[in-house]
PDB file of C-alpha atoms in Angstrom:
ATOM      1  CA  GLY A   1     -78.044 -23.692   2.669  1.00  0.00           C
ATOM      2  CA  SER A   2     -77.246 -20.603   4.655  1.00  0.00           C
ATOM      3  CA  ARG A   3     -79.056 -18.243   6.990  1.00  0.00           C
ATOM      4  CA  GLY A   4     -78.622 -14.607   7.911  1.00  0.00           C
ATOM      5  CA  ARG A   5     -80.024 -13.118  11.088  1.00  0.00           C
ATOM      6  CA  ASN A   6     -80.104  -9.563  12.449  1.00  0.00           C
ATOM      7  CA  ASN A   7     -79.236  -8.140   9.034  1.00  0.00           C
ATOM      8  CA  TYR A   8     -79.610  -4.430   8.569  1.00  0.00           C
ATOM      9  CA  GLY A   9     -82.787  -3.192   6.937  1.00  0.00           C
ATOM     10  CA  ALA A  10     -84.106   0.279   6.134  1.00  0.00           C
ATOM     11  CA  ARG A  11     -87.228   1.415   7.998  1.00  0.00           C
ATOM     12  CA  ASN A  12     -89.058   4.714   8.126  1.00  0.00           C
ATOM     13  CA  ALA A  13     -89.062   5.611  11.832  1.00  0.00           C
ATOM     14  CA  ASN A  14     -91.391   8.576  11.348  1.00  0.00           C
ATOM     15  CA  PRO A  15     -94.336   7.308   9.300  1.00  0.00           C
ATOM     16  CA  PRO A  16     -97.912   8.595   9.396  1.00  0.00           C
ATOM     17  CA  ILE A  17     -99.951   7.603  12.412  1.00  0.00           C
ATOM     18  CA  VAL A  18    -102.276   4.850  11.204  1.00  0.00           C
ATOM     19  CA  ILE A  19    -106.030   4.708  11.609  1.00  0.00           C
ATOM     20  CA  ASN A  20    -107.218   1.250  12.596  1.00  0.00           C
ATOM     21  CA  ASN A  21    -109.682   0.454   9.836  1.00  0.00           C
ATOM     22  CA  PRO A  22    -110.625  -3.214   9.320  1.00  0.00           C
ATOM     23  CA  ASP A  23    -111.919  -2.380   5.846  1.00  0.00           C
ATOM     24  CA  TYR A  24    -108.369  -1.576   4.641  1.00  0.00           C
ATOM     25  CA  ASN A  25    -105.568  -4.014   3.830  1.00  0.00           C
ATOM     26  CA  PHE A  26    -103.766  -5.076   7.033  1.00  0.00           C
ATOM     27  CA  GLY A  27    -106.416  -3.063   8.938  1.00  0.00           C
ATOM     28  CA  MET A  28    -104.282   0.078   8.533  1.00  0.00           C
ATOM     29  CA  GLN A  29    -105.235   3.380   6.902  1.00  0.00           C
ATOM     30  CA  PHE A  30    -102.340   5.808   6.285  1.00  0.00           C
ATOM     31  CA  GLY A  31    -104.321   8.700   4.809  1.00  0.00           C
ATOM     32  CA  THR A  32    -107.455   9.948   3.131  1.00  0.00           C
ATOM     33  CA  GLY A  33    -108.294  11.921   0.019  1.00  0.00           C
ATOM     34  CA  THR A  34    -110.481  12.279  -3.010  1.00  0.00           C
ATOM     35  CA  GLY A  35    -109.761  11.532  -6.656  1.00  0.00           C
ATOM     36  CA  THR A  36    -105.992  11.315  -6.923  1.00  0.00           C
ATOM     37  CA  THR A  37    -105.218  13.788  -4.118  1.00  0.00           C
ATOM     38  CA  LEU A  38    -103.710  12.010  -1.105  1.00  0.00           C
ATOM     39  CA  ILE A  39    -103.817  13.581   2.347  1.00  0.00           C
ATOM     40  CA  GLU A  40    -101.453  11.677   4.607  1.00  0.00           C
ATOM     41  CA  ASN A  41    -102.239  11.216   8.269  1.00  0.00           C
ATOM     42  CA  PRO A  42    -100.051  13.299  10.617  1.00  0.00           C
ATOM     43  CA  LEU A  43     -96.545  11.904  11.121  1.00  0.00           C
ATOM     44  CA  VAL A  44     -95.531  10.341  14.421  1.00  0.00           C
ATOM     45  CA  ASN A  45     -93.349  13.403  15.018  1.00  0.00           C
ATOM     46  CA  PRO A  46     -94.673  16.285  12.919  1.00  0.00           C
ATOM     47  CA  ASN A  47     -91.460  18.286  13.490  1.00  0.00           C
ATOM     48  CA  PHE A  48     -89.617  16.033  11.063  1.00  0.00           C
ATOM     49  CA  GLY A  49     -90.205  14.439   7.695  1.00  0.00           C
ATOM     50  CA  PRO A  50     -89.569  10.743   7.006  1.00  0.00           C
ATOM     51  CA  VAL A  51     -86.619   9.434   9.036  1.00  0.00           C
ATOM     52  CA  ILE A  52     -84.951   6.358   7.527  1.00  0.00           C
ATOM     53  CA  LEU A  53     -82.998   4.250  10.000  1.00  0.00           C
ATOM     54  CA  ALA A  54     -80.794   1.173   9.611  1.00  0.00           C
ATOM     55  CA  GLU A  55     -82.020  -1.474  12.006  1.00  0.00           C
ATOM     56  CA  ASN A  56     -80.837  -5.048  12.367  1.00  0.00           C
ATOM     57  CA  ILE A  57     -84.304  -6.567  11.968  1.00  0.00           C
ATOM     58  CA  SER A  58     -83.880  -8.327   8.603  1.00  0.00           C
ATOM     59  CA  PHE A  59     -83.186 -11.964   7.776  1.00  0.00           C
ATOM     60  CA  SER A  60     -82.303 -14.181   4.815  1.00  0.00           C
ATOM     61  CA  ASN A  61     -82.644 -17.905   4.049  1.00  0.00           C
ATOM     62  CA  TYR A  62     -80.961 -19.706   1.150  1.00  0.00           C
ATOM     63  CA  LYS A  63     -81.537 -23.368   0.289  1.00  0.00           C
ATOM     64  CA  SER A  64     -80.228 -25.217  -2.735  1.00  0.00           C
ATOM     65  CA  MET A  65     -79.563 -28.563  -4.355  1.00  0.00           C
ATOM     66  CA  GLN A  66     -76.310 -28.452  -6.321  1.00  0.00           C
ATOM     67  CA  LEU A  67     -75.470 -31.245  -8.762  1.00  0.00           C
ATOM     68  CA  GLY A  68     -72.448 -31.676 -10.987  1.00  0.00           C
ATOM     69  CA  VAL A  69     -71.126 -34.279 -13.423  1.00  0.00           C
ATOM     70  CA  VAL A  70     -67.581 -34.128 -14.805  1.00  0.00           C
ATOM     71  CA  ARG A  71     -66.092 -36.199 -17.600  1.00  0.00           C
ATOM     72  CA  ARG A  72     -62.330 -35.852 -17.509  1.00  0.00           C
ATOM     73  CA  LEU A  73     -60.355 -35.805 -20.744  1.00  0.00           C
ATOM     74  CA  LEU A  74     -60.662 -39.239 -22.332  1.00  0.00           C
ATOM     75  CA  ASN A  75     -60.450 -40.134 -26.019  1.00  0.00           C
ATOM     76  CA  GLY A  76     -60.121 -36.438 -26.798  1.00  0.00           C
ATOM     77  CA  TRP A  77     -63.355 -35.411 -25.064  1.00  0.00           C
ATOM     78  CA  GLN A  78     -64.066 -33.696 -21.756  1.00  0.00           C
ATOM     79  CA  SER A  79     -67.226 -32.024 -20.432  1.00  0.00           C
ATOM     80  CA  GLN A  80     -68.964 -30.784 -17.331  1.00  0.00           C
ATOM     81  CA  VAL A  81     -72.604 -30.263 -16.326  1.00  0.00           C
ATOM     82  CA  SER A  82     -73.643 -28.190 -13.306  1.00  0.00           C
ATOM     83  CA  TYR A  83     -77.185 -27.614 -12.064  1.00  0.00           C
ATOM     84  CA  THR A  84     -78.434 -25.594  -9.090  1.00  0.00           C
ATOM     85  CA  TRP A  85     -82.013 -25.613  -7.876  1.00  0.00           C
ATOM     86  CA  SER A  86     -82.404 -23.010  -5.172  1.00  0.00           C
ATOM     87  CA  LYS A  87     -84.670 -20.677  -3.269  1.00  0.00           C
ATOM     88  CA  CYS A  88     -83.640 -17.479  -1.533  1.00  0.00           C
ATOM     89  CA  GLU A  89     -86.057 -15.662   0.757  1.00  0.00           C
ATOM     90  CA  ASP A  90     -85.612 -12.492   2.802  1.00  0.00           C
ATOM     91  CA  ASN A  91     -87.365  -9.286   3.788  1.00  0.00           C
ATOM     92  CA  GLY A  92     -84.845  -6.914   2.221  1.00  0.00           C
ATOM     93  CA  SER A  93     -82.102  -7.719  -0.295  1.00  0.00           C
ATOM     94  CA  GLY A  94     -80.186  -4.443  -0.235  1.00  0.00           C
ATOM     95  CA  SER A  95     -76.915  -3.838   1.567  1.00  0.00           C
ATOM     96  CA  TRP A  96     -77.076  -0.838   3.900  1.00  0.00           C
ATOM     97  CA  GLY A  97     -73.391   0.001   3.512  1.00  0.00           C
ATOM     98  CA  LEU A  98     -73.561  -0.005  -0.292  1.00  0.00           C
ATOM     99  CA  ASP A  99     -77.012   1.014  -1.472  1.00  0.00           C
ATOM    100  CA  ARG A 100     -79.152   1.233   1.675  1.00  0.00           C
ATOM    101  CA  GLY A 101     -81.523  -1.345   0.266  1.00  0.00           C
ATOM    102  CA  THR A 102     -85.246  -0.717  -0.055  1.00  0.00           C
ATOM    103  CA  ASN A 103     -87.332   0.646   2.790  1.00  0.00           C
ATOM    104  CA  PHE A 104     -89.942  -1.686   4.204  1.00  0.00           C
ATOM    105  CA  GLN A 105     -93.256  -0.884   2.541  1.00  0.00           C
ATOM    106  CA  ASN A 106     -95.006  -0.959   5.917  1.00  0.00           C
ATOM    107  CA  PRO A 107     -92.723   0.343   8.701  1.00  0.00           C
ATOM    108  CA  TYR A 108     -95.142  -1.053  11.289  1.00  0.00           C
ATOM    109  CA  ARG A 109     -94.991  -4.572   9.801  1.00  0.00           C
ATOM    110  CA  PRO A 110     -91.563  -5.474   8.302  1.00  0.00           C
ATOM    111  CA  GLN A 111     -92.783  -9.067   8.035  1.00  0.00           C
ATOM    112  CA  ASP A 112     -95.023  -8.010   5.136  1.00  0.00           C
ATOM    113  CA  ASP A 113     -91.899  -7.616   2.983  1.00  0.00           C
ATOM    114  CA  VAL A 114     -90.972 -11.295   3.221  1.00  0.00           C
ATOM    115  CA  GLY A 115     -90.478 -12.548  -0.319  1.00  0.00           C
ATOM    116  CA  ARG A 116     -87.958 -13.759  -2.844  1.00  0.00           C
ATOM    117  CA  CYS A 117     -84.497 -12.260  -2.737  1.00  0.00           C
ATOM    118  CA  ALA A 118     -83.851  -9.805  -5.536  1.00  0.00           C
ATOM    119  CA  PHE A 119     -81.106 -12.153  -6.793  1.00  0.00           C
ATOM    120  CA  ASP A 120     -83.086 -15.390  -6.465  1.00  0.00           C
ATOM    121  CA  LEU A 121     -82.419 -17.773  -9.377  1.00  0.00           C
ATOM    122  CA  ARG A 122     -84.619 -20.844  -9.062  1.00  0.00           C
ATOM    123  CA  HIS A 123     -82.828 -22.817 -11.798  1.00  0.00           C
ATOM    124  CA  ASN A 124     -79.302 -22.423 -13.148  1.00  0.00           C
ATOM    125  CA  VAL A 125     -77.755 -24.843 -15.668  1.00  0.00           C
ATOM    126  CA  VAL A 126     -74.238 -24.651 -17.121  1.00  0.00           C
ATOM    127  CA  VAL A 127     -72.859 -27.176 -19.631  1.00  0.00           C
ATOM    128  CA  ASN A 128     -69.395 -26.941 -21.138  1.00  0.00           C
ATOM    129  CA  GLY A 129     -67.278 -29.272 -23.226  1.00  0.00           C
ATOM    130  CA  MET A 130     -64.194 -29.579 -25.391  1.00  0.00           C
ATOM    131  CA  TYR A 131     -63.434 -32.087 -28.159  1.00  0.00           C
ATOM    132  CA  LEU A 132     -60.098 -32.762 -29.868  1.00  0.00           C
ATOM    133  CA  LEU A 133     -60.877 -33.692 -33.466  1.00  0.00           C
ATOM    134  CA  PRO A 134     -59.229 -37.056 -34.236  1.00  0.00           C
ATOM    135  CA  PHE A 135     -57.790 -36.094 -37.636  1.00  0.00           C
ATOM    136  CA  THR A 136     -54.150 -37.003 -38.319  1.00  0.00           C
ATOM    137  CA  GLY A 137     -51.802 -37.031 -41.254  1.00  0.00           C
ATOM    138  CA  ASN A 138     -50.409 -33.518 -41.671  1.00  0.00           C
ATOM    139  CA  GLN A 139     -50.234 -30.102 -40.045  1.00  0.00           C
ATOM    140  CA  PHE A 140     -53.373 -28.920 -41.827  1.00  0.00           C
ATOM    141  CA  VAL A 141     -55.766 -31.549 -40.489  1.00  0.00           C
ATOM    142  CA  GLU A 142     -54.142 -32.144 -37.088  1.00  0.00           C
ATOM    143  CA  GLY A 143     -54.521 -30.057 -33.946  1.00  0.00           C
ATOM    144  CA  TRP A 144     -58.134 -28.921 -34.334  1.00  0.00           C
ATOM    145  CA  GLN A 145     -60.415 -28.655 -31.314  1.00  0.00           C
ATOM    146  CA  ILE A 146     -63.895 -27.286 -30.664  1.00  0.00           C
ATOM    147  CA  SER A 147     -65.472 -26.138 -27.411  1.00  0.00           C
ATOM    148  CA  GLY A 148     -68.694 -24.621 -26.185  1.00  0.00           C
ATOM    149  CA  ILE A 149     -70.570 -23.313 -23.145  1.00  0.00           C
ATOM    150  CA  PHE A 150     -74.343 -23.434 -22.648  1.00  0.00           C
ATOM    151  CA  ASN A 151     -75.986 -21.460 -19.847  1.00  0.00           C
ATOM    152  CA  TYR A 152     -79.645 -21.301 -18.853  1.00  0.00           C
ATOM    153  CA  ARG A 153     -81.111 -19.612 -15.804  1.00  0.00           C
ATOM    154  CA  SER A 154     -84.642 -18.756 -14.770  1.00  0.00           C
ATOM    155  CA  GLY A 155     -85.828 -15.182 -14.461  1.00  0.00           C
ATOM    156  CA  LEU A 156     -85.006 -12.824 -11.629  1.00  0.00           C
ATOM    157  CA  PRO A 157     -87.941 -11.660  -9.493  1.00  0.00           C
ATOM    158  CA  ASN A 158     -89.445  -8.272 -10.204  1.00  0.00           C
ATOM    159  CA  ASN A 159     -90.933  -5.916  -7.633  1.00  0.00           C
ATOM    160  CA  VAL A 160     -94.305  -4.571  -8.804  1.00  0.00           C
ATOM    161  CA  THR A 161     -95.178  -1.115  -7.443  1.00  0.00           C
ATOM    162  CA  ASP A 162     -97.890   1.501  -7.819  1.00  0.00           C
ATOM    163  CA  GLY A 163     -95.437   3.861  -9.504  1.00  0.00           C
ATOM    164  CA  ILE A 164     -97.010   6.734  -7.537  1.00  0.00           C
ATOM    165  CA  VAL A 165     -97.466   7.617  -3.868  1.00  0.00           C
ATOM    166  CA  ARG A 166    -100.778   6.066  -2.917  1.00  0.00           C
ATOM    167  CA  ALA A 167    -100.592   5.387   0.830  1.00  0.00           C
ATOM    168  CA  PHE A 168     -97.762   7.649   2.059  1.00  0.00           C
ATOM    169  CA  ASN A 169     -94.351   8.958   1.012  1.00  0.00           C
ATOM    170  CA  ASN A 170     -91.878   6.316   2.145  1.00  0.00           C
ATOM    171  CA  GLN A 171     -88.712   7.921   0.743  1.00  0.00           C
ATOM    172  CA  GLY A 172     -87.656   5.650  -2.104  1.00  0.00           C
ATOM    173  CA  SER A 173     -89.907   2.673  -1.389  1.00  0.00           C
ATOM    174  CA  SER A 174     -92.939   2.806  -3.661  1.00  0.00           C
ATOM    175  CA  ASN A 175     -96.250   1.454  -2.435  1.00  0.00           C
ATOM    176  CA  ARG A 176     -97.373  -1.816  -4.009  1.00  0.00           C
ATOM    177  CA  PRO A 177    -100.764  -2.392  -5.719  1.00  0.00           C
ATOM    178  CA  ASN A 178    -103.458  -4.999  -5.184  1.00  0.00           C
ATOM    179  CA  TYR A 179    -103.274  -8.313  -7.040  1.00  0.00           C
ATOM    180  CA  VAL A 180    -106.642  -9.369  -8.444  1.00  0.00           C
ATOM    181  CA  PRO A 181    -106.166 -12.795 -10.107  1.00  0.00           C
ATOM    182  CA  ASN A 182    -109.813 -13.079 -11.197  1.00  0.00           C
ATOM    183  CA  ALA A 183    -109.912  -9.634 -12.844  1.00  0.00           C
ATOM    184  CA  PRO A 184    -110.957  -9.560 -16.528  1.00  0.00           C
ATOM    185  CA  GLY A 185    -107.949 -10.283 -18.731  1.00  0.00           C
ATOM    186  CA  CYS A 186    -105.780 -11.618 -15.913  1.00  0.00           C
ATOM    187  CA  ASN A 187    -106.517 -15.368 -15.913  1.00  0.00           C
ATOM    188  CA  GLY A 188    -104.489 -15.780 -12.724  1.00  0.00           C
ATOM    189  CA  ASN A 189    -101.146 -15.067 -14.381  1.00  0.00           C
ATOM    190  CA  PRO A 190     -99.337 -11.752 -13.743  1.00  0.00           C
ATOM    191  CA  VAL A 191     -97.065 -12.426 -16.746  1.00  0.00           C
ATOM    192  CA  LEU A 192     -98.501 -11.873 -20.208  1.00  0.00           C
ATOM    193  CA  PRO A 193     -98.664 -14.881 -22.560  1.00  0.00           C
ATOM    194  CA  GLU A 194     -95.892 -14.809 -25.142  1.00  0.00           C
ATOM    195  CA  SER A 195     -98.286 -13.920 -27.979  1.00  0.00           C
ATOM    196  CA  ASP A 196     -99.170 -10.643 -26.205  1.00  0.00           C
ATOM    197  CA  ARG A 197     -95.706  -9.537 -25.105  1.00  0.00           C
ATOM    198  CA  PHE A 198     -94.420  -7.953 -28.262  1.00  0.00           C
ATOM    199  CA  PRO A 199     -96.706  -5.272 -29.702  1.00  0.00           C
ATOM    200  CA  VAL A 200     -95.447  -3.797 -32.957  1.00  0.00           C
ATOM    201  CA  GLY A 201     -93.534  -0.529 -32.692  1.00  0.00           C
ATOM    202  CA  SER A 202     -93.022  -0.420 -28.923  1.00  0.00           C
ATOM    203  CA  ASN A 203     -90.998  -1.974 -26.136  1.00  0.00           C
ATOM    204  CA  PRO A 204     -92.074  -5.503 -25.210  1.00  0.00           C
ATOM    205  CA  ARG A 205     -94.555  -5.618 -22.343  1.00  0.00           C
ATOM    206  CA  TRP A 206     -93.985  -8.397 -19.808  1.00  0.00           C
ATOM    207  CA  ILE A 207     -96.314  -7.741 -16.875  1.00  0.00           C
ATOM    208  CA  ASN A 208    -100.047  -8.303 -17.280  1.00  0.00           C
ATOM    209  CA  THR A 209    -101.345  -5.004 -15.930  1.00  0.00           C
ATOM    210  CA  ALA A 210    -104.927  -6.327 -15.953  1.00  0.00           C
ATOM    211  CA  CYS A 211    -104.024  -8.330 -12.835  1.00  0.00           C
ATOM    212  CA  PHE A 212    -103.329  -5.254 -10.706  1.00  0.00           C
ATOM    213  CA  GLN A 213    -105.431  -2.442  -9.299  1.00  0.00           C
ATOM    214  CA  LEU A 214    -104.585   0.715  -7.392  1.00  0.00           C
ATOM    215  CA  PRO A 215    -105.504   0.523  -3.701  1.00  0.00           C
ATOM    216  CA  ARG A 216    -107.680   3.207  -2.203  1.00  0.00           C
ATOM    217  CA  LEU A 217    -105.965   6.410  -1.136  1.00  0.00           C
ATOM    218  CA  GLY A 218    -104.187   5.788   2.153  1.00  0.00           C
ATOM    219  CA  GLU A 219    -104.052   2.014   1.633  1.00  0.00           C
ATOM    220  CA  LEU A 220    -101.091  -0.304   1.019  1.00  0.00           C
ATOM    221  CA  GLY A 221    -101.615  -3.013  -1.578  1.00  0.00           C
ATOM    222  CA  ASN A 222    -101.555  -6.763  -0.999  1.00  0.00           C
ATOM    223  CA  VAL A 223     -98.905  -7.643  -3.625  1.00  0.00           C
ATOM    224  CA  PRO A 224     -95.918  -9.413  -2.031  1.00  0.00           C
ATOM    225  CA  ARG A 225     -92.441  -8.072  -2.584  1.00  0.00           C
ATOM    226  CA  ASN A 226     -90.617  -9.351  -5.721  1.00  0.00           C
ATOM    227  CA  PHE A 227     -93.828 -10.945  -6.929  1.00  0.00           C
ATOM    228  CA  VAL A 228     -93.361 -11.422 -10.703  1.00  0.00           C
ATOM    229  CA  ASP A 229     -90.766 -13.590 -12.450  1.00  0.00           C
ATOM    230  CA  GLY A 230     -88.744 -11.740 -15.069  1.00  0.00           C
ATOM    231  CA  PRO A 231     -87.531 -13.216 -18.387  1.00  0.00           C
ATOM    232  CA  ASN A 232     -85.223 -16.205 -18.358  1.00  0.00           C
ATOM    233  CA  TYR A 233     -81.699 -16.168 -19.790  1.00  0.00           C
ATOM    234  CA  MET A 234     -80.138 -18.570 -22.282  1.00  0.00           C
ATOM    235  CA  ASN A 235     -76.815 -18.297 -24.079  1.00  0.00           C
ATOM    236  CA  VAL A 236     -74.480 -20.471 -26.147  1.00  0.00           C
ATOM    237  CA  ASP A 237     -70.817 -19.599 -26.772  1.00  0.00           C
ATOM    238  CA  ALA A 238     -68.609 -21.669 -29.058  1.00  0.00           C
ATOM    239  CA  ALA A 239     -65.009 -21.708 -30.249  1.00  0.00           C
ATOM    240  CA  ILE A 240     -62.869 -23.536 -32.782  1.00  0.00           C
ATOM    241  CA  MET A 241     -59.088 -23.654 -32.347  1.00  0.00           C
ATOM    242  CA  LYS A 242     -56.164 -24.818 -34.441  1.00  0.00           C
ATOM    243  CA  ASN A 243     -52.836 -25.690 -32.814  1.00  0.00           C
ATOM    244  CA  LEU A 244     -49.628 -25.615 -34.857  1.00  0.00           C
ATOM    245  CA  SER A 245     -46.211 -26.786 -33.711  1.00  0.00           C
ATOM    246  CA  LEU A 246     -43.124 -25.264 -35.370  1.00  0.00           C
ATOM    247  CA  GLY A 247     -40.144 -26.670 -33.551  1.00  0.00           C
ATOM    248  CA  THR A 248     -39.852 -24.846 -30.210  1.00  0.00           C
ATOM    249  CA  THR A 249     -42.642 -22.464 -31.202  1.00  0.00           C
ATOM    250  CA  SER A 250     -46.347 -23.250 -30.973  1.00  0.00           C
ATOM    251  CA  ILE A 251     -49.151 -21.223 -32.475  1.00  0.00           C
ATOM    252  CA  GLN A 252     -52.845 -21.338 -31.611  1.00  0.00           C
ATOM    253  CA  LEU A 253     -55.428 -19.786 -33.930  1.00  0.00           C
ATOM    254  CA  ARG A 254     -58.840 -19.138 -32.366  1.00  0.00           C
ATOM    255  CA  ALA A 255     -62.259 -18.248 -33.702  1.00  0.00           C
ATOM    256  CA  GLU A 256     -64.822 -17.567 -30.965  1.00  0.00           C
ATOM    257  CA  ILE A 257     -68.548 -16.900 -31.270  1.00  0.00           C
ATOM    258  CA  PHE A 258     -70.460 -15.330 -28.406  1.00  0.00           C
ATOM    259  CA  ASN A 259     -74.250 -15.750 -28.310  1.00  0.00           C
ATOM    260  CA  LEU A 260     -74.093 -18.263 -31.134  1.00  0.00           C
ATOM    261  CA  LEU A 261     -77.890 -18.451 -31.476  1.00  0.00           C
ATOM    262  CA  ASN A 262     -78.192 -14.645 -31.480  1.00  0.00           C
ATOM    263  CA  ARG A 263     -80.891 -14.898 -28.824  1.00  0.00           C
ATOM    264  CA  THR A 264     -82.204 -11.674 -27.316  1.00  0.00           C
ATOM    265  CA  ASN A 265     -82.113 -11.945 -23.521  1.00  0.00           C
ATOM    266  CA  PHE A 266     -84.387  -9.331 -22.004  1.00  0.00           C
ATOM    267  CA  GLY A 267     -83.719  -7.405 -18.809  1.00  0.00           C
ATOM    268  CA  VAL A 268     -86.096  -6.994 -15.886  1.00  0.00           C
ATOM    269  CA  PRO A 269     -89.339  -5.116 -16.750  1.00  0.00           C
ATOM    270  CA  GLY A 270     -90.261  -1.830 -15.166  1.00  0.00           C
ATOM    271  CA  GLY A 271     -92.361  -2.381 -12.055  1.00  0.00           C
ATOM    272  CA  GLY A 272     -94.161   0.969 -11.696  1.00  0.00           C
ATOM    273  CA  LEU A 273     -97.644   0.397 -13.135  1.00  0.00           C
ATOM    274  CA  PHE A 274     -99.699   3.554 -12.756  1.00  0.00           C
ATOM    275  CA  ALA A 275     -99.438   7.224 -13.723  1.00  0.00           C
ATOM    276  CA  GLY A 276    -100.402  10.223 -11.580  1.00  0.00           C
ATOM    277  CA  SER A 277    -103.896  10.207 -13.052  1.00  0.00           C
ATOM    278  CA  GLY A 278    -104.473   6.731 -11.669  1.00  0.00           C
ATOM    279  CA  ALA A 279    -104.557   5.173 -15.152  1.00  0.00           C
ATOM    280  CA  VAL A 280    -102.165   2.445 -16.235  1.00  0.00           C
ATOM    281  CA  SER A 281     -98.897   3.996 -17.378  1.00  0.00           C
ATOM    282  CA  PRO A 282     -98.009   3.506 -21.095  1.00  0.00           C
ATOM    283  CA  THR A 283     -94.655   2.082 -20.009  1.00  0.00           C
ATOM    284  CA  ALA A 284     -96.054  -0.159 -17.259  1.00  0.00           C
ATOM    285  CA  GLY A 285     -94.414  -3.566 -17.153  1.00  0.00           C
ATOM    286  CA  THR A 286     -92.343  -2.944 -20.291  1.00  0.00           C
ATOM    287  CA  ILE A 287     -88.764  -4.068 -20.914  1.00  0.00           C
ATOM    288  CA  THR A 288     -86.271  -1.409 -21.955  1.00  0.00           C
ATOM    289  CA  SER A 289     -82.959  -3.254 -21.616  1.00  0.00           C
ATOM    290  CA  ILE A 290     -81.255  -6.477 -22.661  1.00  0.00           C
ATOM    291  CA  VAL A 291     -78.718  -8.713 -20.928  1.00  0.00           C
ATOM    292  CA  GLY A 292     -75.540  -9.399 -22.868  1.00  0.00           C
ATOM    293  CA  THR A 293     -75.059  -8.583 -26.538  1.00  0.00           C
ATOM    294  CA  ALA A 294     -76.081  -9.775 -29.980  1.00  0.00           C
ATOM    295  CA  ARG A 295     -73.944 -12.399 -31.724  1.00  0.00           C
ATOM    296  CA  GLN A 296     -70.264 -11.459 -31.767  1.00  0.00           C
ATOM    297  CA  LEU A 297     -67.290 -13.067 -33.514  1.00  0.00           C
ATOM    298  CA  GLN A 298     -63.730 -12.772 -32.287  1.00  0.00           C
ATOM    299  CA  PHE A 299     -60.498 -13.992 -33.860  1.00  0.00           C
ATOM    300  CA  GLY A 300     -57.169 -14.330 -32.138  1.00  0.00           C
ATOM    301  CA  MET A 301     -53.707 -15.854 -32.283  1.00  0.00           C
ATOM    302  CA  LYS A 302     -51.401 -16.915 -29.478  1.00  0.00           C
ATOM    303  CA  VAL A 303     -47.694 -17.604 -30.008  1.00  0.00           C
ATOM    304  CA  THR A 304     -45.664 -19.513 -27.432  1.00  0.00           C
ATOM    305  CA  PHE A 305     -41.867 -19.675 -27.814  1.00  0.00           C
TER     306      PHE A 305
END
C-alpha cells in the first residue's frame, strides 16, 4: 500500500455564498430559479468570477494484494501468472502540474469528493506462457514454439454528472445528480443489464439513466465521485515462431495475432446525463470509443549472423 498526504487539489475560492437550508442536500443552497433558469447566489467576492486555486488539501490511499506464480523453463514450457486485487481512494485524481485535476464539486466540503481514484482497477490478471514444440527429425518440424498473453482487468470508475450547470458554475467541474436506487426502472443498479446496453442503430448505452434525477436548482446532487464502474477489458495475444539454423546464421519467422478473440473492449461511457431542457440527453451514458483494436495479424522475420 501507499499513502499520499497534502496533495494539491483544485478548489473554487470564490463560490456563491450558500443559504443554510436543511431541506437541500448537505443543508446548502447555492441558488434559486424557476424552470431551467438558475439564479446563483452572490459570489463571496462579487468583483471577481470563479477563482480556482491549487491547495494542498487532497489525499490518496492505495491498498493491494499482489500475487504471482512463475514456472521457469522446464521440459520446453514456461509461464507466469500475476494477479492484483486493489483499491485506490482519493478526493481528486488529477495532477495540478499536468492537467489541474477536477475542481471539488463543493468548495466548502472537499470531503464530499472522496471516492475511487480515476485509475482504480479492482482486479487485474495477466497470464503469459511459451511452449517449445517437442518435434524433432528435420529442419521443417524442429524449432517451432508458440506463446500467448491473456489480460483481464475490471472496469475503470466513471464520474456521473448533471451535464449542465444546476447548482453553480464551478469552472470545469460539473455538478453531480441525485442517485435514486428505488426509482422505476433502476432496480438498484446504475449499470444497465447487458440485454439493454446495445440498442440497434446507436452507440451502446452503459449507464442506467433511470437511476438518476436532476437536483433542484441551486442544489448539489448526492452521487459520489467516480460512482459507476465502466466496462471491463479482456484481451488475448498469441504468436507462433519457427527458428532455423543455417551454420553461423539463424533465422526466426514469426506470425503474431493481436486480439485473437476479436473482442470489442469498450471505453468509458459519457457521464453527462441531462440536456439544457432538463430532460435526459440522447447521448447520456453512451459509449463512443473502444480500447485497443480489432484482430490484427503481423508477420516478421529476424536474421542473426
